[in-house]
Structure formats: C-alpha cells, structure tokens
Amino acid sequence: MRDNARMAIEFSARIARIPTYPVADGYSLPANVAMLASNESPDPPLQAVVRAAAAALSGVNRYPDPSNSTLKRALSDRYGVSTGRIAIGNGSCDILLAAGEALLEPGAELVYAWPSFSVYPHLAAASGARAITVALDDEHRHDLDAMAAEITVATRLVIVCNPNNPTSTALPFADIAAFAERVPRHVALIVDEAYCEFNLLDDPDTTVDLLGRHPNLVLLRTFSKVYGLCGLRVGFALCGSEDFPRAVDQVRQPFFCNAAAQAAAIEALKHQDAVAERVERAIVARVEIEVGLNELGIEPARSQANFCWFDLPEDADEAEVVRGLAERGVLVRAGAALGRAGALRVTYGTPGQNVRFLDALREVL
Ligand SMILES: Cc1ncc(COP(=O)(O)O)c(C=O)c1O
C-alpha cells in the first residue's frame, strides 16, 4: 500500500524544466536602501496618474474592460497603429509568455541572444520547444548575422532585445530594419523595446514604421520602465498584423489587465513631457556613473538604457562585491544570475543613490 502521508504532488515535466526567475531581494529592507537591482524608475508615479488609478478603485466591484478598449485607443492615437494590431498585457512579460504559448510546441525552435532578458528561457522550457541562444558580440550587442544564420524551417519565434537587458547596449534602427527583412514572414519577430525611450541612437518610434512592411513584427513595450508603473503591471505590443494580438488573447484569461492599471496607463500616456524629463535624468546619471566607473578603472558597456553593465576587475569576487554593496545599503544585480559571471548590472537611481553606489563600490573594491 502507498504511504499517502509521504507522497508528493506529481507535477508536469515542464515544472522541472522551467527556470526560476532570478528575483531581486530587498523588498523587506528599510526604505532608505538604494534599490538599483530591477531597472525600475527612481521617480514616484505622477500625482495625476495616482489619482486616475485611485478613481478606478471605486468601480472594482465590476470586472475590468476585457478588451482594454480605452487604453488601446489611446495607444492607437499615439502610435498610429490600429487598435486591432495592439495587444495589452499584465506587464509585457505576460505578452511574452503568451507568445510562447501561442507560437511554440515540441519540435519548434526559438532564437534569442544570450545574455538577454531572464524570462526568454522560460518560453522554450514551458512549451518543450528548442531554444537556440546566440552569443552577443565583443561589445555586448546582439550579433544579428549569427542570429539570422540560426533561423531554420523549425523556427517560430525570434526575439531581439533592443536595448538589451542585462547588457544595456542597443543596435541602431538600420540594423533592426535590415534584420527584419531577413526573417521569413511565417516566423514571428519580437523586438523587445522595454527600454527604447532611453535609447539615444534613434528616435524610439522609428521602429513603428516597420510594422507596415512586416506583418510578422511585434514591438513589445511597457509602462514599467520610463512610465514608472511596474507595480501596476501594464505592457503592450504594437504588431504588424491582427494575428498576434488575437493569438495571445486566446491563450490568456480574459481579465489580465486590472482596472487601476488600465486607468493609470491611459493617464500616463498624456504626460510625455514627464517622460522626456525622466529620460533626461537617466542620461545625466548615465554620464555621471560612467565617469565614476572610469575613475575606478572600469569600462562599462555603452548603455542606451536606464542601467549599466560592466565586468568587475579580475581580482574582485562578484558575490563579495554584491554583498559589500548591500551592506552599504546599495542593491545591485550580480551578473552570474543574468548569464555572465563577474559582471554587475546597476540601475540608475536618484542623483544621491548614484553617488552612494559609486562611493560604496570604491570602498568595496
Ligand atoms: C527586456 C525586458 N523586457 C520585458 C520586461 C518586462 O517588463 P514588464 O513585465 O514589467 O512590462 C523587462 C523587465 O525587466 C525587461 O527587462
């Protein structure tokens, strides 16, 4: 007879395959800790956005609008993409995972660069598809020629993260446009643009023009970064055809974007002046931190994002450096958890937090 008391629940094989997302710690630490580990905005949400979210709370006895119609209209007005070619998500991660479910299955292939965003490995593990990872080039950027060479008849999805998390680097628009020409029409190409507003190489909206030429193209964006709303979870995808939004909606629960999140995102879109100011502050931080790192003999990757990425000096121990920074009230992300041991990823904070990070790093090294 089976010993029921000692039997464990039997999960599906994919539970053993799916990697655990490397979450940041620090959520239970004192408020004055510099949280530079999750590429969040250091600025609190705008008061008008908080008011819009709060006003939505009085109606939460009703389900949220399942078609996200007002938010889609606002995005459509802003980007000139019809509402049918826009997908909304509970964060852009939700759209990524739904894309994996809608596109992948055993026998299918998925191509992405590595190191890149930690959620991408989940897609193959969850679906049983094969992940083909392509090494970044010597400047921590996507090697698009090498990625194009990995596309086969089995490929269903290619993901390009531009700017790339965790390496902060970006490729110019011309390279992305040329790559899109090389991806066959039946293969979905997701360009993950979570940090595109911080990219000074090109106007962030130039890629939107590519949608008219490439029905298989999906531009993935989020309210989590420059809009500072990651706690509410809203992302969106601008797509080259209506097929992708339809498919990702088919595999998800109907009410994936809550009412406060929809209201906040709609309001946030109206404040592009605040977006520009946040970008400006991030660029100032970028320059100041680069100068500070250079003074320590460190050459960070060429950041086009709201964070930096750099290799530690050879004699430094990554875990010890991360611990030393945490002891000084500065939380950053260790490269080992993100695909490259010996590196650090540091989000730009407030001017005070940035100084604190540089002082702490100087002491620890
Ligand atoms: C490259 C990239 N894509 C997508 C996301 C997901 O963001 P969210 O689900 O908050 O929209 C992140 C978050 O860190 C990211 O770095």
mmCIF file of C-alpha atoms and ligand atoms in Angstrom:
data_model
loop_
_atom_site.group_PDB
_atom_site.id
_atom_site.type_symbol
_atom_site.label_atom_id
_atom_site.label_comp_id
_atom_site.label_asym_id
_atom_site.label_seq_id
_atom_site.Cartn_x
_atom_site.Cartn_y
_atom_site.Cartn_z
ATOM 1 C CA MET A 1 0.000 0.000 0.000
ATOM 2 C CA ARG A 2 1.194 3.545 -0.771
ATOM 3 C CA ASP A 3 2.245 5.704 2.112
ATOM 4 C CA ASN A 4 -0.110 8.629 1.345
ATOM 5 C CA ALA A 5 1.291 10.838 4.069
ATOM 6 C CA ARG A 6 4.685 10.919 2.351
ATOM 7 C CA MET A 7 3.541 11.210 -1.278
ATOM 8 C CA ALA A 8 4.390 14.474 -3.035
ATOM 9 C CA ILE A 9 2.175 16.099 -5.667
ATOM 10 C CA GLU A 10 3.141 14.918 -9.147
ATOM 11 C CA PHE A 11 3.687 17.951 -11.374
ATOM 12 C CA SER A 12 4.030 18.088 -15.163
ATOM 13 C CA ALA A 13 7.515 17.637 -16.638
ATOM 14 C CA ARG A 14 7.667 21.321 -17.561
ATOM 15 C CA ILE A 15 7.688 22.313 -13.896
ATOM 16 C CA ALA A 16 11.111 20.674 -13.617
ATOM 17 C CA ARG A 17 12.251 22.401 -16.837
ATOM 18 C CA ILE A 18 11.107 25.991 -16.228
ATOM 19 C CA PRO A 19 13.934 28.054 -14.684
ATOM 20 C CA THR A 20 13.122 30.102 -11.605
ATOM 21 C CA TYR A 21 13.160 33.830 -12.425
ATOM 22 C CA PRO A 22 16.110 35.456 -10.601
ATOM 23 C CA VAL A 23 14.112 37.814 -8.408
ATOM 24 C CA ALA A 24 15.807 40.730 -6.668
ATOM 25 C CA ASP A 25 15.810 40.776 -2.893
ATOM 26 C CA GLY A 26 15.452 43.858 -0.731
ATOM 27 C CA TYR A 27 11.669 44.101 -0.561
ATOM 28 C CA SER A 28 11.753 43.735 3.231
ATOM 29 C CA LEU A 29 14.705 46.086 3.752
ATOM 30 C CA PRO A 30 14.476 49.631 5.189
ATOM 31 C CA ALA A 31 13.103 52.302 2.852
ATOM 32 C CA ASN A 32 16.440 54.118 2.540
ATOM 33 C CA VAL A 33 18.129 51.218 0.750
ATOM 34 C CA ALA A 34 19.094 52.179 -2.827
ATOM 35 C CA MET A 35 17.142 49.679 -4.949
ATOM 36 C CA LEU A 36 19.293 49.541 -8.069
ATOM 37 C CA ALA A 37 18.619 45.894 -8.911
ATOM 38 C CA SER A 38 15.464 45.814 -11.037
ATOM 39 C CA ASN A 39 15.729 48.577 -13.663
ATOM 40 C CA GLU A 40 12.826 50.439 -12.116
ATOM 41 C CA SER A 41 12.255 54.196 -12.284
ATOM 42 C CA PRO A 42 13.590 56.015 -9.207
ATOM 43 C CA ASP A 43 10.784 58.580 -9.604
ATOM 44 C CA PRO A 44 7.392 58.021 -7.974
ATOM 45 C CA PRO A 45 4.390 57.978 -10.313
ATOM 46 C CA LEU A 46 2.896 61.343 -11.265
ATOM 47 C CA GLN A 47 0.110 62.559 -8.982
ATOM 48 C CA ALA A 48 -2.334 62.673 -11.913
ATOM 49 C CA VAL A 49 -1.575 59.009 -12.608
ATOM 50 C CA VAL A 50 -2.057 58.058 -8.955
ATOM 51 C CA ARG A 51 -5.391 59.917 -8.948
ATOM 52 C CA ALA A 52 -6.547 58.110 -12.100
ATOM 53 C CA ALA A 53 -5.675 54.703 -10.605
ATOM 54 C CA ALA A 54 -7.359 55.630 -7.313
ATOM 55 C CA ALA A 55 -10.521 56.767 -9.101
ATOM 56 C CA ALA A 56 -10.727 53.377 -10.826
ATOM 57 C CA LEU A 57 -10.782 51.633 -7.448
ATOM 58 C CA SER A 58 -14.316 52.833 -6.686
ATOM 59 C CA GLY A 59 -15.563 50.666 -9.566
ATOM 60 C CA VAL A 60 -13.764 47.427 -8.768
ATOM 61 C CA ASN A 61 -16.974 45.577 -7.956
ATOM 62 C CA ARG A 62 -17.051 45.250 -11.764
ATOM 63 C CA TYR A 63 -14.530 43.327 -13.866
ATOM 64 C CA PRO A 64 -12.113 45.497 -15.829
ATOM 65 C CA ASP A 65 -12.781 46.160 -19.530
ATOM 66 C CA PRO A 66 -11.586 42.859 -21.049
ATOM 67 C CA SER A 67 -10.917 44.480 -24.422
ATOM 68 C CA ASN A 68 -8.833 47.282 -22.862
ATOM 69 C CA SER A 69 -10.613 49.497 -25.382
ATOM 70 C CA THR A 70 -9.800 52.964 -23.989
ATOM 71 C CA LEU A 71 -6.140 52.107 -23.445
ATOM 72 C CA LYS A 72 -5.883 50.619 -26.942
ATOM 73 C CA ARG A 73 -7.469 53.741 -28.423
ATOM 74 C CA ALA A 74 -5.008 55.976 -26.556
ATOM 75 C CA LEU A 75 -2.091 53.864 -27.819
ATOM 76 C CA SER A 76 -3.555 53.830 -31.316
ATOM 77 C CA ASP A 77 -3.786 57.632 -31.320
ATOM 78 C CA ARG A 78 -0.221 57.941 -30.098
ATOM 79 C CA TYR A 79 1.420 55.427 -32.443
ATOM 80 C CA GLY A 80 -0.869 55.419 -35.483
ATOM 81 C CA VAL A 81 -1.372 51.649 -35.180
ATOM 82 C CA SER A 82 -4.960 50.379 -35.411
ATOM 83 C CA THR A 83 -6.441 49.014 -32.165
ATOM 84 C CA GLY A 84 -6.721 45.543 -33.716
ATOM 85 C CA ARG A 85 -2.937 45.442 -34.049
ATOM 86 C CA ILE A 86 -2.338 46.254 -30.373
ATOM 87 C CA ALA A 87 -2.052 43.654 -27.596
ATOM 88 C CA ILE A 88 -2.177 44.609 -23.913
ATOM 89 C CA GLY A 89 -0.633 42.560 -21.124
ATOM 90 C CA ASN A 90 -0.304 42.217 -17.381
ATOM 91 C CA GLY A 91 3.169 43.657 -17.867
ATOM 92 C CA SER A 92 4.960 42.952 -21.128
ATOM 93 C CA CYS A 93 6.143 39.651 -19.580
ATOM 94 C CA ASP A 94 2.558 38.466 -19.814
ATOM 95 C CA ILE A 95 2.631 39.053 -23.582
ATOM 96 C CA LEU A 96 5.990 37.265 -23.866
ATOM 97 C CA LEU A 97 4.728 34.184 -22.034
ATOM 98 C CA ALA A 98 1.505 34.197 -24.034
ATOM 99 C CA ALA A 99 3.572 34.454 -27.240
ATOM 100 C CA GLY A 100 5.484 31.358 -26.143
ATOM 101 C CA GLU A 101 2.247 29.519 -25.570
ATOM 102 C CA ALA A 102 0.701 30.661 -28.830
ATOM 103 C CA LEU A 103 3.742 30.020 -31.048
ATOM 104 C CA LEU A 104 5.822 27.224 -29.531
ATOM 105 C CA GLU A 105 5.491 23.479 -29.062
ATOM 106 C CA PRO A 106 7.794 20.437 -29.120
ATOM 107 C CA GLY A 107 9.687 20.398 -32.428
ATOM 108 C CA ALA A 108 9.573 24.185 -32.795
ATOM 109 C CA GLU A 109 12.570 26.469 -32.328
ATOM 110 C CA LEU A 110 13.060 29.852 -30.732
ATOM 111 C CA VAL A 111 16.129 32.057 -31.324
ATOM 112 C CA TYR A 112 17.398 34.747 -28.957
ATOM 113 C CA ALA A 113 20.696 36.232 -27.845
ATOM 114 C CA TRP A 114 22.399 35.447 -24.566
ATOM 115 C CA PRO A 115 22.867 37.046 -22.066
ATOM 116 C CA SER A 116 19.480 38.648 -22.541
ATOM 117 C CA PHE A 117 16.245 39.014 -20.587
ATOM 118 C CA SER A 118 15.857 36.253 -17.983
ATOM 119 C CA VAL A 119 12.284 35.456 -18.989
ATOM 120 C CA TYR A 120 13.176 34.241 -22.518
ATOM 121 C CA PRO A 121 14.462 30.812 -21.361
ATOM 122 C CA HIS A 122 11.055 30.240 -19.787
ATOM 123 C CA LEU A 123 9.369 30.165 -23.202
ATOM 124 C CA ALA A 124 11.162 27.094 -24.502
ATOM 125 C CA ALA A 125 11.116 25.321 -21.144
ATOM 126 C CA ALA A 126 7.368 25.800 -20.767
ATOM 127 C CA SER A 127 6.488 24.710 -24.300
ATOM 128 C CA GLY A 128 9.031 21.950 -24.956
ATOM 129 C CA ALA A 129 10.382 23.912 -27.947
ATOM 130 C CA ARG A 130 14.135 24.144 -28.562
ATOM 131 C CA ALA A 131 15.896 27.369 -27.548
ATOM 132 C CA ILE A 132 18.790 28.433 -29.763
ATOM 133 C CA THR A 133 20.865 31.040 -27.938
ATOM 134 C CA VAL A 134 23.329 33.200 -29.843
ATOM 135 C CA ALA A 135 26.289 34.817 -28.084
ATOM 136 C CA LEU A 136 26.490 38.611 -28.006
ATOM 137 C CA ASP A 137 29.363 40.270 -29.868
ATOM 138 C CA ASP A 138 32.503 41.666 -28.198
ATOM 139 C CA GLU A 139 30.671 44.897 -27.376
ATOM 140 C CA HIS A 140 27.814 43.056 -25.578
ATOM 141 C CA ARG A 141 25.434 43.671 -28.503
ATOM 142 C CA HIS A 142 23.226 41.293 -30.482
ATOM 143 C CA ASP A 143 25.030 39.550 -33.343
ATOM 144 C CA LEU A 144 22.193 39.709 -35.867
ATOM 145 C CA ASP A 145 24.119 37.893 -38.638
ATOM 146 C CA ALA A 146 24.705 34.954 -36.310
ATOM 147 C CA MET A 147 21.045 35.034 -35.252
ATOM 148 C CA ALA A 148 19.834 35.076 -38.871
ATOM 149 C CA ALA A 149 22.034 32.039 -39.539
ATOM 150 C CA GLU A 150 20.157 30.102 -36.835
ATOM 151 C CA ILE A 151 16.739 30.519 -38.450
ATOM 152 C CA THR A 152 15.530 27.176 -39.845
ATOM 153 C CA VAL A 153 12.251 25.706 -41.061
ATOM 154 C CA ALA A 154 11.521 24.861 -37.433
ATOM 155 C CA THR A 155 11.863 28.451 -36.187
ATOM 156 C CA ARG A 156 8.642 30.007 -34.948
ATOM 157 C CA LEU A 157 9.928 32.932 -32.926
ATOM 158 C CA VAL A 158 12.981 35.209 -32.884
ATOM 159 C CA ILE A 159 13.429 37.714 -30.051
ATOM 160 C CA VAL A 160 15.709 40.744 -30.251
ATOM 161 C CA CYS A 161 16.005 42.774 -27.060
ATOM 162 C CA ASN A 162 16.868 46.356 -28.028
ATOM 163 C CA PRO A 163 18.255 47.897 -25.801
ATOM 164 C CA ASN A 164 19.352 44.591 -24.324
ATOM 165 C CA ASN A 165 18.784 43.634 -20.727
ATOM 166 C CA PRO A 166 21.154 42.964 -18.923
ATOM 167 C CA THR A 167 23.920 44.452 -21.086
ATOM 168 C CA SER A 168 22.307 47.899 -21.689
ATOM 169 C CA THR A 169 23.564 48.086 -25.296
ATOM 170 C CA ALA A 170 21.475 48.829 -28.374
ATOM 171 C CA LEU A 171 21.738 48.356 -32.112
ATOM 172 C CA PRO A 172 20.831 51.200 -34.470
ATOM 173 C CA PHE A 173 17.486 51.227 -36.261
ATOM 174 C CA ALA A 174 19.121 50.449 -39.620
ATOM 175 C CA ASP A 175 20.395 47.107 -38.282
ATOM 176 C CA ILE A 176 16.996 46.169 -36.860
ATOM 177 C CA ALA A 177 15.298 47.141 -40.142
ATOM 178 C CA ALA A 178 17.758 45.064 -42.187
ATOM 179 C CA PHE A 179 17.303 42.096 -39.853
ATOM 180 C CA ALA A 180 13.509 42.284 -40.127
ATOM 181 C CA GLU A 181 13.938 41.907 -43.922
ATOM 182 C CA ARG A 182 15.839 38.648 -43.331
ATOM 183 C CA VAL A 183 13.291 36.998 -41.038
ATOM 184 C CA PRO A 184 10.837 34.879 -43.069
ATOM 185 C CA ARG A 185 7.212 36.027 -42.962
ATOM 186 C CA HIS A 186 5.982 32.904 -41.141
ATOM 187 C CA VAL A 187 8.398 33.483 -38.228
ATOM 188 C CA ALA A 188 7.293 35.922 -35.511
ATOM 189 C CA LEU A 189 9.925 38.559 -34.766
ATOM 190 C CA ILE A 190 9.525 40.175 -31.343
ATOM 191 C CA VAL A 191 11.665 43.249 -30.792
ATOM 192 C CA ASP A 192 11.538 43.746 -27.037
ATOM 193 C CA GLU A 193 11.743 47.520 -26.578
ATOM 194 C CA ALA A 194 11.147 47.748 -22.821
ATOM 195 C CA TYR A 195 13.908 50.401 -22.592
ATOM 196 C CA CYS A 196 13.548 52.074 -26.014
ATOM 197 C CA GLU A 197 12.750 55.527 -24.579
ATOM 198 C CA PHE A 198 16.265 55.678 -23.075
ATOM 199 C CA ASN A 199 17.948 54.830 -26.392
ATOM 200 C CA LEU A 200 19.604 57.868 -27.947
ATOM 201 C CA LEU A 201 20.771 56.097 -31.115
ATOM 202 C CA ASP A 202 17.441 56.729 -32.851
ATOM 203 C CA ASP A 203 14.022 58.177 -32.171
ATOM 204 C CA PRO A 204 12.310 55.396 -30.173
ATOM 205 C CA ASP A 205 9.358 55.409 -32.524
ATOM 206 C CA THR A 206 11.217 54.790 -35.786
ATOM 207 C CA THR A 207 10.612 51.032 -35.461
ATOM 208 C CA VAL A 208 6.846 51.652 -35.550
ATOM 209 C CA ASP A 209 7.235 52.483 -39.264
ATOM 210 C CA LEU A 210 8.485 48.927 -39.875
ATOM 211 C CA LEU A 211 5.125 47.448 -38.868
ATOM 212 C CA GLY A 212 3.593 48.422 -42.215
ATOM 213 C CA ARG A 213 6.196 46.325 -44.063
ATOM 214 C CA HIS A 214 6.383 43.318 -41.724
ATOM 215 C CA PRO A 215 3.151 41.597 -40.670
ATOM 216 C CA ASN A 216 5.247 39.205 -38.546
ATOM 217 C CA LEU A 217 6.837 42.009 -36.489
ATOM 218 C CA VAL A 218 5.872 42.674 -32.856
ATOM 219 C CA LEU A 219 7.236 45.641 -30.904
ATOM 220 C CA LEU A 220 6.997 44.870 -27.218
ATOM 221 C CA ARG A 221 6.760 47.848 -24.868
ATOM 222 C CA THR A 222 5.944 48.522 -21.255
ATOM 223 C CA PHE A 223 4.677 51.067 -18.757
ATOM 224 C CA SER A 224 7.060 49.537 -16.191
ATOM 225 C CA LYS A 225 10.230 51.438 -17.007
ATOM 226 C CA VAL A 226 10.129 55.063 -18.165
ATOM 227 C CA TYR A 227 6.494 55.476 -17.072
ATOM 228 C CA GLY A 228 7.375 54.146 -13.615
ATOM 229 C CA LEU A 229 4.332 51.889 -13.256
ATOM 230 C CA CYS A 230 5.892 48.439 -12.807
ATOM 231 C CA GLY A 231 3.944 47.899 -9.592
ATOM 232 C CA LEU A 232 0.678 48.027 -11.573
ATOM 233 C CA ARG A 233 1.768 45.672 -14.392
ATOM 234 C CA VAL A 234 0.872 47.013 -17.850
ATOM 235 C CA GLY A 235 2.663 46.267 -21.096
ATOM 236 C CA PHE A 236 1.643 46.418 -24.739
ATOM 237 C CA ALA A 237 2.645 45.168 -28.148
ATOM 238 C CA LEU A 238 2.381 47.082 -31.419
ATOM 239 C CA CYS A 239 2.006 44.484 -34.154
ATOM 240 C CA GLY A 240 2.329 44.183 -37.917
ATOM 241 C CA SER A 241 -0.943 42.278 -38.182
ATOM 242 C CA GLU A 242 -4.027 41.412 -36.123
ATOM 243 C CA ASP A 243 -2.989 37.750 -35.899
ATOM 244 C CA PHE A 244 -0.599 38.159 -32.975
ATOM 245 C CA PRO A 245 -2.958 40.081 -30.618
ATOM 246 C CA ARG A 246 -5.714 37.587 -31.426
ATOM 247 C CA ALA A 247 -3.499 34.578 -30.657
ATOM 248 C CA VAL A 248 -2.099 35.907 -27.377
ATOM 249 C CA ASP A 249 -5.606 36.831 -26.216
ATOM 250 C CA GLN A 250 -6.756 33.295 -26.993
ATOM 251 C CA VAL A 251 -4.297 31.673 -24.578
ATOM 252 C CA ARG A 252 -4.866 34.006 -21.611
ATOM 253 C CA GLN A 253 -7.549 34.580 -19.012
ATOM 254 C CA PRO A 254 -9.962 37.326 -20.154
ATOM 255 C CA PHE A 255 -9.242 39.943 -17.456
ATOM 256 C CA PHE A 256 -5.466 40.107 -17.484
ATOM 257 C CA CYS A 257 -5.113 43.878 -17.074
ATOM 258 C CA ASN A 258 -6.778 45.289 -13.974
ATOM 259 C CA ALA A 259 -8.893 48.461 -13.897
ATOM 260 C CA ALA A 260 -6.413 50.600 -11.917
ATOM 261 C CA ALA A 261 -3.609 49.598 -14.277
ATOM 262 C CA GLN A 262 -5.645 50.483 -17.376
ATOM 263 C CA ALA A 263 -6.626 53.871 -15.899
ATOM 264 C CA ALA A 264 -3.061 54.672 -14.833
ATOM 265 C CA ALA A 265 -1.601 53.773 -18.230
ATOM 266 C CA ILE A 266 -4.175 55.900 -20.082
ATOM 267 C CA GLU A 267 -3.333 58.893 -17.871
ATOM 268 C CA ALA A 268 0.429 58.296 -18.044
ATOM 269 C CA LEU A 269 0.363 58.457 -21.847
ATOM 270 C CA LYS A 270 -0.872 62.060 -21.621
ATOM 271 C CA HIS A 271 2.319 63.183 -19.829
ATOM 272 C CA GLN A 272 5.016 62.841 -22.459
ATOM 273 C CA ASP A 273 6.771 65.906 -21.020
ATOM 274 C CA ALA A 274 7.373 63.904 -17.821
ATOM 275 C CA VAL A 275 8.686 61.005 -19.907
ATOM 276 C CA ALA A 276 11.178 63.339 -21.575
ATOM 277 C CA GLU A 277 12.305 64.668 -18.182
ATOM 278 C CA ARG A 278 12.849 61.156 -16.850
ATOM 279 C CA VAL A 279 14.885 60.251 -19.889
ATOM 280 C CA GLU A 280 16.984 63.393 -19.413
ATOM 281 C CA ARG A 281 17.681 62.494 -15.782
ATOM 282 C CA ALA A 282 18.647 58.956 -16.795
ATOM 283 C CA ILE A 283 21.087 60.323 -19.379
ATOM 284 C CA VAL A 284 22.698 62.592 -16.763
ATOM 285 C CA ALA A 285 23.003 59.564 -14.456
ATOM 286 C CA ARG A 286 24.466 57.532 -17.332
ATOM 287 C CA VAL A 287 27.225 60.079 -17.864
ATOM 288 C CA GLU A 288 27.954 60.556 -14.146
ATOM 289 C CA ILE A 289 28.124 56.838 -13.428
ATOM 290 C CA GLU A 290 30.292 56.193 -16.473
ATOM 291 C CA VAL A 291 32.746 58.876 -15.328
ATOM 292 C CA GLY A 292 32.723 57.424 -11.785
ATOM 293 C CA LEU A 293 33.324 53.888 -13.056
ATOM 294 C CA ASN A 294 36.108 55.072 -15.355
ATOM 295 C CA GLU A 295 37.817 56.619 -12.312
ATOM 296 C CA LEU A 296 37.815 53.131 -10.786
ATOM 297 C CA GLY A 297 39.372 51.722 -13.947
ATOM 298 C CA ILE A 298 36.086 50.151 -15.080
ATOM 299 C CA GLU A 299 34.765 50.470 -18.640
ATOM 300 C CA PRO A 300 31.004 49.857 -18.723
ATOM 301 C CA ALA A 301 29.197 48.652 -21.844
ATOM 302 C CA ARG A 302 27.800 51.506 -23.984
ATOM 303 C CA SER A 303 24.457 51.977 -22.267
ATOM 304 C CA GLN A 304 21.336 53.052 -24.119
ATOM 305 C CA ALA A 305 19.127 52.089 -21.198
ATOM 306 C CA ASN A 306 18.375 53.194 -17.616
ATOM 307 C CA PHE A 307 21.075 50.911 -16.232
ATOM 308 C CA CYS A 308 24.702 49.997 -16.778
ATOM 309 C CA TRP A 309 26.581 46.721 -17.172
ATOM 310 C CA PHE A 310 30.246 46.148 -16.533
ATOM 311 C CA ASP A 311 32.825 43.477 -15.809
ATOM 312 C CA LEU A 312 34.396 43.727 -12.381
ATOM 313 C CA PRO A 313 38.194 43.901 -12.114
ATOM 314 C CA GLU A 314 39.666 40.402 -12.390
ATOM 315 C CA ASP A 315 40.713 40.191 -8.760
ATOM 316 C CA ALA A 316 37.238 41.099 -7.474
ATOM 317 C CA ASP A 317 34.822 38.401 -6.341
ATOM 318 C CA GLU A 318 31.336 39.117 -7.698
ATOM 319 C CA ALA A 319 29.417 37.692 -4.721
ATOM 320 C CA GLU A 320 31.618 39.581 -2.274
ATOM 321 C CA VAL A 321 31.164 42.851 -4.162
ATOM 322 C CA VAL A 322 27.375 42.430 -4.249
ATOM 323 C CA ARG A 323 27.376 41.604 -0.525
ATOM 324 C CA GLY A 324 29.647 44.566 0.263
ATOM 325 C CA LEU A 325 27.366 46.931 -1.658
ATOM 326 C CA ALA A 326 24.286 45.518 0.111
ATOM 327 C CA GLU A 327 25.963 46.064 3.486
ATOM 328 C CA ARG A 328 26.335 49.693 2.446
ATOM 329 C CA GLY A 329 22.647 49.921 1.535
ATOM 330 C CA VAL A 330 23.003 49.535 -2.238
ATOM 331 C CA LEU A 331 21.281 46.638 -4.004
ATOM 332 C CA VAL A 332 22.531 45.723 -7.486
ATOM 333 C CA ARG A 333 22.263 42.633 -9.659
ATOM 334 C CA ALA A 334 25.021 40.029 -9.867
ATOM 335 C CA GLY A 335 25.955 39.006 -13.409
ATOM 336 C CA ALA A 336 26.116 35.301 -12.513
ATOM 337 C CA ALA A 337 22.319 35.218 -12.186
ATOM 338 C CA LEU A 338 21.948 37.010 -15.532
ATOM 339 C CA GLY A 339 24.241 34.974 -17.761
ATOM 340 C CA ARG A 340 27.733 36.390 -17.211
ATOM 341 C CA ALA A 341 29.644 35.746 -14.003
ATOM 342 C CA GLY A 342 31.959 38.546 -12.906
ATOM 343 C CA ALA A 343 29.692 41.309 -14.208
ATOM 344 C CA LEU A 344 27.291 43.666 -12.439
ATOM 345 C CA ARG A 345 24.081 45.309 -13.624
ATOM 346 C CA VAL A 346 23.271 48.547 -11.857
ATOM 347 C CA THR A 347 20.088 50.567 -12.413
ATOM 348 C CA TYR A 348 20.486 54.346 -12.395
ATOM 349 C CA GLY A 349 18.853 55.783 -9.283
ATOM 350 C CA THR A 350 18.350 59.280 -7.936
ATOM 351 C CA PRO A 351 21.470 61.518 -8.006
ATOM 352 C CA GLY A 352 22.011 60.729 -4.292
ATOM 353 C CA GLN A 353 21.702 56.982 -4.838
ATOM 354 C CA ASN A 354 24.137 57.098 -7.742
ATOM 355 C CA VAL A 355 26.759 58.839 -5.603
ATOM 356 C CA ARG A 356 26.109 56.317 -2.849
ATOM 357 C CA PHE A 357 26.627 53.437 -5.289
ATOM 358 C CA LEU A 358 29.914 54.854 -6.586
ATOM 359 C CA ASP A 359 31.195 55.571 -3.045
ATOM 360 C CA ALA A 360 30.221 52.071 -1.910
ATOM 361 C CA LEU A 361 31.839 50.428 -4.938
ATOM 362 C CA ARG A 362 35.045 52.393 -4.362
ATOM 363 C CA GLU A 363 35.147 51.154 -0.758
ATOM 364 C CA VAL A 364 34.347 47.550 -1.633
ATOM 365 C CA LEU A 365 36.946 47.317 -4.388
HETATM 366 C C1 LIG B 1 13.880 43.438 -21.682
HETATM 367 C C2 LIG B 1 12.683 43.377 -20.837
HETATM 368 N N1 LIG B 1 11.523 43.045 -21.389
HETATM 369 C C3 LIG B 1 10.398 42.976 -20.674
HETATM 370 C C4 LIG B 1 10.409 43.246 -19.323
HETATM 371 C C5 LIG B 1 9.154 43.056 -18.583
HETATM 372 O O1 LIG B 1 8.622 44.140 -18.032
HETATM 373 P P1 LIG B 1 7.111 44.187 -17.548
HETATM 374 O O2 LIG B 1 6.561 42.787 -17.491
HETATM 375 O O3 LIG B 1 7.198 44.812 -16.217
HETATM 376 O O4 LIG B 1 6.414 45.007 -18.573
HETATM 377 C C6 LIG B 1 11.606 43.613 -18.689
HETATM 378 C C7 LIG B 1 11.629 43.873 -17.250
HETATM 379 O O5 LIG B 1 12.636 43.974 -16.612
HETATM 380 C C8 LIG B 1 12.769 43.665 -19.474
HETATM 381 O O6 LIG B 1 13.940 43.971 -18.933
#
